[in-house]
PDB file of C-alpha atoms and ligand atoms in Angstrom:
ATOM      1  CA  MET P   1      19.978 -20.323  -9.726  1.00 56.00           C
ATOM      2  CA  ALA P   2      20.804 -16.889  -7.980  1.00 66.00           C
ATOM      3  CA  ARG P   3      20.351 -17.104  -4.326  1.00 90.00           C
ATOM      4  CA  VAL P   4      17.545 -15.664  -2.870  1.00 96.00           C
ATOM      5  CA  THR P   5      19.005 -12.217  -0.933  1.00 97.00           C
ATOM      6  CA  ALA P   6      15.714 -10.400  -0.357  1.00 98.00           C
ATOM      7  CA  VAL P   7      12.257 -10.636   0.554  1.00 98.00           C
ATOM      8  CA  LEU P   8       9.419  -7.906  -0.621  1.00 98.00           C
ATOM      9  CA  PHE P   9       5.927  -7.727   0.615  1.00 98.00           C
ATOM     10  CA  ASP P  10       2.888  -6.358  -0.430  1.00 98.00           C
ATOM     11  CA  PHE P  11       1.195  -4.164   3.095  1.00 98.00           C
ATOM     12  CA  ASP P  12      -2.690  -4.733   3.031  1.00 98.00           C
ATOM     13  CA  ASP P  13      -3.860  -8.178   4.096  1.00 98.00           C
ATOM     14  CA  THR P  14      -0.399  -9.390   3.419  1.00 98.00           C
ATOM     15  CA  LEU P  15       1.773  -7.981   6.535  1.00 98.00           C
ATOM     16  CA  ILE P  16      -1.568  -6.628   8.339  1.00 98.00           C
ATOM     17  CA  ASP P  17      -5.241  -8.269   8.727  1.00 97.00           C
ATOM     18  CA  TRP P  18      -8.234  -6.287   7.543  1.00 96.00           C
ATOM     19  CA  SER P  19     -10.608  -8.804   8.520  1.00 95.00           C
ATOM     20  CA  HIS P  20     -11.656  -7.442  11.947  1.00 94.00           C
ATOM     21  CA  ARG P  21     -11.643  -3.668  10.975  1.00 94.00           C
ATOM     22  CA  THR P  22     -14.491  -2.058  12.550  1.00 94.00           C
ATOM     23  CA  GLN P  23     -14.925   0.986  10.347  1.00 94.00           C
ATOM     24  CA  SER P  24     -16.283   1.510   6.611  1.00 93.00           C
ATOM     25  CA  TRP P  25     -14.149   3.309   4.091  1.00 90.00           C
ATOM     26  CA  GLU P  26     -16.866   5.279   3.979  1.00 91.00           C
ATOM     27  CA  GLU P  27     -16.927   6.540   7.692  1.00 94.00           C
ATOM     28  CA  ILE P  28     -13.136   6.776   7.434  1.00 95.00           C
ATOM     29  CA  SER P  29     -12.975   8.360   4.505  1.00 95.00           C
ATOM     30  CA  LEU P  30     -15.797  11.023   6.020  1.00 96.00           C
ATOM     31  CA  GLY P  31     -13.762  11.650   8.928  1.00 97.00           C
ATOM     32  CA  ASN P  32     -10.508  12.163   7.086  1.00 98.00           C
ATOM     33  CA  ILE P  33     -12.164  14.845   4.474  1.00 98.00           C
ATOM     34  CA  GLY P  34     -14.140  16.256   7.117  1.00 98.00           C
ATOM     35  CA  ASN P  35     -10.835  17.306   8.988  1.00 98.00           C
ATOM     36  CA  ILE P  36      -9.659  18.902   5.603  1.00 98.00           C
ATOM     37  CA  HIS P  37     -13.332  20.541   5.427  1.00 98.00           C
ATOM     38  CA  THR P  38     -13.014  22.009   8.714  1.00 98.00           C
ATOM     39  CA  TYR P  39      -9.572  23.295   8.232  1.00 98.00           C
ATOM     40  CA  LEU P  40     -10.432  25.196   5.130  1.00 98.00           C
ATOM     41  CA  THR P  41     -13.618  26.571   5.898  1.00 97.00           C
ATOM     42  CA  GLN P  42     -12.281  27.929   9.011  1.00 97.00           C
ATOM     43  CA  ALA P  43      -9.600  29.675   7.189  1.00 96.00           C
ATOM     44  CA  GLY P  44     -12.161  31.340   5.324  1.00 96.00           C
ATOM     45  CA  HIS P  45     -12.386  29.389   1.900  1.00 97.00           C
ATOM     46  CA  LYS P  46     -16.028  28.824   0.514  1.00 96.00           C
ATOM     47  CA  LEU P  47     -16.779  25.368   0.511  1.00 96.00           C
ATOM     48  CA  PRO P  48     -19.868  23.338  -0.180  1.00 97.00           C
ATOM     49  CA  ASP P  49     -21.579  21.439   2.708  1.00 97.00           C
ATOM     50  CA  ILE P  50     -19.163  18.541   3.843  1.00 97.00           C
ATOM     51  CA  GLY P  51     -21.591  16.039   2.319  1.00 96.00           C
ATOM     52  CA  ASN P  52     -21.407  17.612  -1.213  1.00 97.00           C
ATOM     53  CA  PHE P  53     -17.751  18.080  -0.604  1.00 98.00           C
ATOM     54  CA  HIS P  54     -17.003  14.551   0.287  1.00 97.00           C
ATOM     55  CA  GLN P  55     -19.498  13.206  -2.761  1.00 97.00           C
ATOM     56  CA  ARG P  56     -16.993  15.504  -5.222  1.00 97.00           C
ATOM     57  CA  TYR P  57     -13.697  13.901  -3.678  1.00 98.00           C
ATOM     58  CA  HIS P  58     -15.227  10.502  -3.618  1.00 97.00           C
ATOM     59  CA  LYS P  59     -16.444  10.560  -7.322  1.00 97.00           C
ATOM     60  CA  ILE P  60     -12.846  11.949  -8.279  1.00 98.00           C
ATOM     61  CA  LEU P  61     -11.313   9.435  -6.127  1.00 97.00           C
ATOM     62  CA  GLY P  62     -13.338   6.802  -8.064  1.00 97.00           C
ATOM     63  CA  LYS P  63     -12.402   7.908 -11.560  1.00 98.00           C
ATOM     64  CA  SER P  64      -8.907   8.123 -10.592  1.00 98.00           C
ATOM     65  CA  TRP P  65      -8.794   4.522  -9.599  1.00 97.00           C
ATOM     66  CA  GLU P  66     -10.625   3.740 -12.377  1.00 97.00           C
ATOM     67  CA  ARG P  67      -8.170   5.113 -14.955  1.00 97.00           C
ATOM     68  CA  ALA P  68      -5.239   3.737 -12.798  1.00 97.00           C
ATOM     69  CA  ASN P  69      -6.330   0.221 -13.494  1.00 95.00           C
ATOM     70  CA  LEU P  70      -6.248   0.761 -17.175  1.00 96.00           C
ATOM     71  CA  THR P  71      -2.938   2.404 -17.794  1.00 97.00           C
ATOM     72  CA  TRP P  72      -1.232   1.270 -14.197  1.00 97.00           C
ATOM     73  CA  GLU P  73      -0.225   4.565 -13.536  1.00 98.00           C
ATOM     74  CA  SER P  74      -0.971   5.173  -9.728  1.00 97.00           C
ATOM     75  CA  VAL P  75      -3.481   7.468  -8.211  1.00 97.00           C
ATOM     76  CA  CYS P  76      -1.641  10.471  -6.517  1.00 97.00           C
ATOM     77  CA  PHE P  77      -3.538  11.756  -3.372  1.00 98.00           C
ATOM     78  CA  ALA P  78      -2.218  15.456  -3.785  1.00 97.00           C
ATOM     79  CA  THR P  79      -3.893  15.012  -7.609  1.00 98.00           C
ATOM     80  CA  VAL P  80      -7.046  13.883  -5.936  1.00 98.00           C
ATOM     81  CA  LEU P  81      -7.047  16.870  -3.611  1.00 98.00           C
ATOM     82  CA  GLU P  82      -6.048  19.577  -6.241  1.00 98.00           C
ATOM     83  CA  GLU P  83      -8.779  18.043  -8.411  1.00 98.00           C
ATOM     84  CA  THR P  84     -11.514  17.888  -6.013  1.00 98.00           C
ATOM     85  CA  PHE P  85     -10.171  21.863  -4.828  1.00 98.00           C
ATOM     86  CA  THR P  86     -10.510  23.131  -8.390  1.00 97.00           C
ATOM     87  CA  ALA P  87     -13.883  21.171  -8.788  1.00 97.00           C
ATOM     88  CA  CYS P  88     -14.764  23.280  -5.708  1.00 96.00           C
ATOM     89  CA  ASN P  89     -13.385  26.674  -7.176  1.00 96.00           C
ATOM     90  CA  LEU P  90     -11.223  27.137  -4.685  1.00 96.00           C
ATOM     91  CA  ASP P  91      -7.948  28.755  -5.765  1.00 95.00           C
ATOM     92  CA  LEU P  92      -5.233  26.273  -5.408  1.00 96.00           C
ATOM     93  CA  ASN P  93      -2.480  28.903  -4.988  1.00 96.00           C
ATOM     94  CA  GLN P  94      -4.198  29.936  -1.579  1.00 95.00           C
ATOM     95  CA  ILE P  95      -3.853  26.121  -0.623  1.00 96.00           C
ATOM     96  CA  ASN P  96      -0.532  24.231   0.959  1.00 97.00           C
ATOM     97  CA  LEU P  97      -0.747  20.661   0.157  1.00 97.00           C
ATOM     98  CA  ASN P  98       1.416  19.549   2.808  1.00 96.00           C
ATOM     99  CA  THR P  99      -0.384  20.971   5.431  1.00 97.00           C
ATOM    100  CA  ILE P 100      -3.597  19.731   3.958  1.00 98.00           C
ATOM    101  CA  MET P 101      -2.236  16.728   4.064  1.00 98.00           C
ATOM    102  CA  GLN P 102      -1.381  16.325   7.899  1.00 97.00           C
ATOM    103  CA  VAL P 103      -4.930  17.857   8.395  1.00 98.00           C
ATOM    104  CA  TYR P 104      -6.444  14.894   6.728  1.00 98.00           C
ATOM    105  CA  GLY P 105      -5.268  13.302  10.031  1.00 98.00           C
ATOM    106  CA  TRP P 106      -4.406   9.789   8.519  1.00 97.00           C
ATOM    107  CA  GLU P 107      -4.197   7.235  11.392  1.00 97.00           C
ATOM    108  CA  PRO P 108      -4.196   3.206  11.439  1.00 97.00           C
ATOM    109  CA  MET P 109      -7.558   1.523  10.277  1.00 95.00           C
ATOM    110  CA  PRO P 110      -9.304   0.665  13.588  1.00 95.00           C
ATOM    111  CA  GLY P 111      -9.626  -3.148  14.128  1.00 97.00           C
ATOM    112  CA  VAL P 112      -6.555  -3.801  11.798  1.00 97.00           C
ATOM    113  CA  VAL P 113      -3.662  -5.451  13.455  1.00 97.00           C
ATOM    114  CA  PRO P 114      -0.476  -7.429  12.326  1.00 98.00           C
ATOM    115  CA  TYR P 115      -1.186 -11.029  11.404  1.00 98.00           C
ATOM    116  CA  GLN P 116       0.132 -13.147  14.783  1.00 97.00           C
ATOM    117  CA  ASP P 117       3.529 -13.879  12.626  1.00 98.00           C
ATOM    118  CA  THR P 118       4.579 -11.112  10.818  1.00 98.00           C
ATOM    119  CA  ILE P 119       6.527  -9.580  13.047  1.00 98.00           C
ATOM    120  CA  PRO P 120       8.358 -12.844  13.948  1.00 98.00           C
ATOM    121  CA  VAL P 121       8.598 -13.702  10.258  1.00 98.00           C
ATOM    122  CA  LEU P 122      10.189 -10.051   9.907  1.00 98.00           C
ATOM    123  CA  GLN P 123      12.517 -10.691  12.615  1.00 98.00           C
ATOM    124  CA  ASN P 124      13.425 -14.042  11.144  1.00 98.00           C
ATOM    125  CA  LEU P 125      14.450 -12.651   8.039  1.00 98.00           C
ATOM    126  CA  HIS P 126      16.495  -9.835   9.257  1.00 98.00           C
ATOM    127  CA  GLN P 127      18.521 -12.300  11.633  1.00 97.00           C
ATOM    128  CA  ASN P 128      19.193 -14.004   8.434  1.00 96.00           C
ATOM    129  CA  GLY P 129      20.294 -11.340   6.519  1.00 96.00           C
ATOM    130  CA  TYR P 130      17.408 -11.154   3.939  1.00 98.00           C
ATOM    131  CA  LYS P 131      16.848  -7.478   2.940  1.00 98.00           C
ATOM    132  CA  ILE P 132      13.261  -6.559   3.395  1.00 98.00           C
ATOM    133  CA  GLY P 133      10.971  -4.440   1.351  1.00 98.00           C
ATOM    134  CA  LEU P 134       7.485  -3.216   1.157  1.00 98.00           C
ATOM    135  CA  ILE P 135       5.692  -2.015  -1.979  1.00 98.00           C
ATOM    136  CA  THR P 136       1.811  -1.064  -1.611  1.00 98.00           C
ATOM    137  CA  ASN P 137      -0.631  -0.091  -4.254  1.00 98.00           C
ATOM    138  CA  ALA P 138      -1.907   3.411  -2.290  1.00 98.00           C
ATOM    139  CA  MET P 139      -2.532   6.689  -3.303  1.00 97.00           C
ATOM    140  CA  LEU P 140      -1.011   8.060   0.103  1.00 98.00           C
ATOM    141  CA  PRO P 141       2.261   8.883  -0.107  1.00 98.00           C
ATOM    142  CA  MET P 142       4.314   6.566   1.858  1.00 98.00           C
ATOM    143  CA  TRP P 143       5.242   8.734   4.680  1.00 98.00           C
ATOM    144  CA  MET P 144       1.445   8.658   5.340  1.00 98.00           C
ATOM    145  CA  ARG P 145       1.942   4.736   5.360  1.00 98.00           C
ATOM    146  CA  ASP P 146       4.900   4.839   7.685  1.00 98.00           C
ATOM    147  CA  ILE P 147       2.334   5.982  10.003  1.00 98.00           C
ATOM    148  CA  GLU P 148       0.584   2.857   9.915  1.00 98.00           C
ATOM    149  CA  LEU P 149       4.018   0.701  10.016  1.00 98.00           C
ATOM    150  CA  ARG P 150       5.317   2.913  13.007  1.00 98.00           C
ATOM    151  CA  HIS P 151       2.510   1.984  15.011  1.00 98.00           C
ATOM    152  CA  TYR P 152       2.158  -1.679  14.239  1.00 98.00           C
ATOM    153  CA  GLN P 153       6.436  -1.407  15.217  1.00 98.00           C
ATOM    154  CA  LEU P 154       7.077  -2.786  11.581  1.00 98.00           C
ATOM    155  CA  LEU P 155       9.159   0.299  10.382  1.00 98.00           C
ATOM    156  CA  ASP P 156      12.409  -0.674  11.221  1.00 98.00           C
ATOM    157  CA  TYR P 157      12.657  -3.755   9.525  1.00 98.00           C
ATOM    158  CA  PHE P 158      12.202  -2.289   6.016  1.00 98.00           C
ATOM    159  CA  ASP P 159      15.280  -1.482   3.681  1.00 98.00           C
ATOM    160  CA  VAL P 160      13.312   0.185   1.016  1.00 98.00           C
ATOM    161  CA  ARG P 161       9.104   0.820   1.090  1.00 98.00           C
ATOM    162  CA  LEU P 162       7.236   2.149  -1.948  1.00 98.00           C
ATOM    163  CA  SER P 163       3.806   3.349  -2.326  1.00 98.00           C
ATOM    164  CA  SER P 164       2.694   3.954  -5.765  1.00 98.00           C
ATOM    165  CA  GLY P 165       1.113   7.225  -4.829  1.00 98.00           C
ATOM    166  CA  ASP P 166       5.344   8.345  -4.869  1.00 98.00           C
ATOM    167  CA  VAL P 167       6.345   6.103  -7.679  1.00 98.00           C
ATOM    168  CA  GLY P 168       3.935   6.793 -10.141  1.00 98.00           C
ATOM    169  CA  TYR P 169       2.900   2.958 -10.865  1.00 98.00           C
ATOM    170  CA  ILE P 170       0.895   0.606  -9.656  1.00 98.00           C
ATOM    171  CA  LYS P 171       1.888  -2.948  -9.284  1.00 98.00           C
ATOM    172  CA  PRO P 172       1.321  -5.260 -11.756  1.00 98.00           C
ATOM    173  CA  HIS P 173       3.797  -2.714 -13.545  1.00 98.00           C
ATOM    174  CA  PRO P 174       7.322  -3.565 -13.282  1.00 97.00           C
ATOM    175  CA  ALA P 175       8.629   0.014 -12.950  1.00 98.00           C
ATOM    176  CA  ILE P 176       7.560  -0.078  -9.330  1.00 98.00           C
ATOM    177  CA  TYR P 177       9.194  -3.502  -8.567  1.00 98.00           C
ATOM    178  CA  TYR P 178      12.337  -2.277 -10.382  1.00 98.00           C
ATOM    179  CA  GLU P 179      12.524   0.805  -8.521  1.00 98.00           C
ATOM    180  CA  ALA P 180      12.071  -0.925  -4.972  1.00 98.00           C
ATOM    181  CA  LEU P 181      15.297  -3.575  -6.342  1.00 98.00           C
ATOM    182  CA  LYS P 182      17.477  -0.686  -7.631  1.00 98.00           C
ATOM    183  CA  GLN P 183      16.807   0.775  -3.932  1.00 98.00           C
ATOM    184  CA  ILE P 184      18.340  -2.312  -2.452  1.00 98.00           C
ATOM    185  CA  ASP P 185      20.909  -3.260  -5.149  1.00 98.00           C
ATOM    186  CA  THR P 186      19.349  -6.447  -5.796  1.00 98.00           C
ATOM    187  CA  ARG P 187      18.345  -8.489  -8.979  1.00 97.00           C
ATOM    188  CA  PRO P 188      14.878  -9.587  -9.914  1.00 98.00           C
ATOM    189  CA  GLU P 189      15.814 -13.216  -9.558  1.00 96.00           C
ATOM    190  CA  GLN P 190      17.240 -12.435  -6.473  1.00 97.00           C
ATOM    191  CA  ALA P 191      13.945 -11.487  -4.583  1.00 98.00           C
ATOM    192  CA  ILE P 192      10.800 -12.792  -3.582  1.00 98.00           C
ATOM    193  CA  PHE P 193       7.388 -11.100  -3.634  1.00 98.00           C
ATOM    194  CA  VAL P 194       4.855 -11.976  -1.265  1.00 98.00           C
ATOM    195  CA  GLY P 195       0.816 -10.641  -1.950  1.00 98.00           C
ATOM    196  CA  ASP P 196      -2.211 -11.114  -1.379  1.00 98.00           C
ATOM    197  CA  ARG P 197      -3.908 -10.106  -5.001  1.00 98.00           C
ATOM    198  CA  PRO P 198      -2.797 -12.084  -8.077  1.00 98.00           C
ATOM    199  CA  ALA P 199      -3.918  -9.644 -10.557  1.00 97.00           C
ATOM    200  CA  TYR P 200      -1.983  -7.017  -9.105  1.00 98.00           C
ATOM    201  CA  ASP P 201       0.942  -8.515  -6.466  1.00 98.00           C
ATOM    202  CA  ILE P 202       1.407 -12.110  -8.026  1.00 98.00           C
ATOM    203  CA  ALA P 203       1.202 -10.999 -12.072  1.00 98.00           C
ATOM    204  CA  GLY P 204       3.794  -8.094 -11.307  1.00 98.00           C
ATOM    205  CA  ALA P 205       6.122  -9.829  -9.658  1.00 98.00           C
ATOM    206  CA  ASN P 206       6.242 -12.337 -12.280  1.00 98.00           C
ATOM    207  CA  ASN P 207       6.242  -9.615 -14.880  1.00 96.00           C
ATOM    208  CA  ALA P 208       9.504  -8.361 -13.132  1.00 98.00           C
ATOM    209  CA  GLY P 209      11.342 -11.491 -13.125  1.00 98.00           C
ATOM    210  CA  MET P 210      10.888 -11.788  -9.172  1.00 98.00           C
ATOM    211  CA  ILE P 211       9.589 -15.516  -7.555  1.00 98.00           C
ATOM    212  CA  SER P 212       6.386 -14.933  -6.384  1.00 98.00           C
ATOM    213  CA  VAL P 213       4.723 -15.957  -3.560  1.00 98.00           C
ATOM    214  CA  TRP P 214       0.626 -15.943  -3.290  1.00 98.00           C
ATOM    215  CA  MET P 215      -0.553 -15.052   0.187  1.00 98.00           C
ATOM    216  CA  ASP P 216      -4.031 -16.453   0.359  1.00 98.00           C
ATOM    217  CA  PRO P 217      -4.990 -15.998   4.089  1.00 96.00           C
ATOM    218  CA  PRO P 218      -8.210 -17.961   5.285  1.00 93.00           C
ATOM    219  CA  HIS P 219     -10.548 -14.526   5.471  1.00 94.00           C
ATOM    220  CA  LEU P 220      -9.667 -13.641   1.748  1.00 95.00           C
ATOM    221  CA  ASN P 221     -11.793 -15.168  -1.370  1.00 91.00           C
ATOM    222  CA  GLU P 222      -9.014 -14.331  -3.899  1.00 94.00           C
ATOM    223  CA  THR P 223      -8.396 -16.528  -7.001  1.00 94.00           C
ATOM    224  CA  LEU P 224      -5.432 -16.811  -9.112  1.00 95.00           C
ATOM    225  CA  ASP P 225      -7.608 -16.863 -12.443  1.00 93.00           C
ATOM    226  CA  GLY P 226      -5.130 -18.163 -14.534  1.00 95.00           C
ATOM    227  CA  ILE P 227      -2.089 -16.571 -12.944  1.00 97.00           C
ATOM    228  CA  LYS P 228       0.814 -18.690 -11.850  1.00 98.00           C
ATOM    229  CA  ALA P 229       2.208 -18.082  -8.384  1.00 98.00           C
ATOM    230  CA  ASP P 230       5.495 -20.083  -7.697  1.00 98.00           C
ATOM    231  CA  TYR P 231       4.588 -20.449  -4.220  1.00 98.00           C
ATOM    232  CA  THR P 232       1.246 -20.357  -2.021  1.00 98.00           C
ATOM    233  CA  ILE P 233       0.921 -19.654   1.369  1.00 98.00           C
ATOM    234  CA  THR P 234      -1.725 -19.280   3.806  1.00 98.00           C
ATOM    235  CA  SER P 235       0.155 -17.655   6.700  1.00 98.00           C
ATOM    236  CA  LEU P 236       3.516 -15.533   6.784  1.00 98.00           C
ATOM    237  CA  THR P 237       5.335 -18.628   9.025  1.00 98.00           C
ATOM    238  CA  GLU P 238       5.004 -20.692   5.453  1.00 98.00           C
ATOM    239  CA  LEU P 239       7.538 -18.791   3.678  1.00 98.00           C
ATOM    240  CA  LEU P 240      10.135 -19.635   6.083  1.00 98.00           C
ATOM    241  CA  PRO P 241      10.838 -23.400   4.831  1.00 97.00           C
ATOM    242  CA  ILE P 242      10.317 -22.119   1.407  1.00 97.00           C
ATOM    243  CA  LEU P 243      13.228 -20.072   1.833  1.00 97.00           C
ATOM    244  CA  GLU P 244      15.212 -23.032   3.392  1.00 95.00           C
ATOM    245  CA  ASP P 245      14.763 -25.131   0.458  1.00 94.00           C
ATOM    246  CA  LEU P 246      15.597 -21.900  -2.051  1.00 93.00           C
ATOM    247  CA  GLU P 247      18.712 -21.539   0.025  1.00 90.00           C
ATOM    248  CA  ALA P 248      19.104 -25.125  -0.183  1.00 89.00           C
ATOM    249  CA  GLY P 249      19.211 -25.348  -3.895  1.00 81.00           C
ATOM    250  CA  ASP P 250      15.868 -27.311  -4.544  1.00 62.00           C
TER     251      ASP P 250
HETATM  252 MG1   MG S 301      -2.706  -6.560  -0.631  1.00 66.37          MG
END
């Protein structure tokens, strides 16, 4: 059996704890899309009112994720924005999408924090020479999710970080795992993947030939539903003895 040299993680509910978030998606989304609405209106574009604008965005976003779940081709934030603007009869040539994504004003979700043991576990892995990676099923480009990683002081631990929005595929498609492994020059059987969503994280890690670890923290009600995880943990610290056993060749 190949020695394990890399540990890759999902982000949400695997490294950061969403159980105490204080605002709904709807509120957050309305605020961020409101920033874009204000910016475009002030720039002289003619838009429907914010409620209608947000509704159109939300509908396009929902349809995009429905499609992604069928095809495993990812939702891309820039595309969702373009489709929303087109639906509102805006001229895409008059709009700089990079500026719009800045204006959106993405920030860490209020109340969401790393687990108590996230940083100690990442430190331990780093000190023991493991390469560390992150793969998130997100429509946002990685530079936006990096805003959260930086805020939580997690950013510097990672040798590779991928958002599906940049790669073009979501987990469980093997392509996104292979891209991460390629970037850290690691074979699938040398790598562990840790994630909380069996149908995405664990099925995908298995598809890609990696060692799968299901993170099943107390606040989630996920079930494996017939998907086989090589290991199950309820906190990140439980990962460390698993790695020691693998190192010892058990
Ligand atoms: Mg997750």
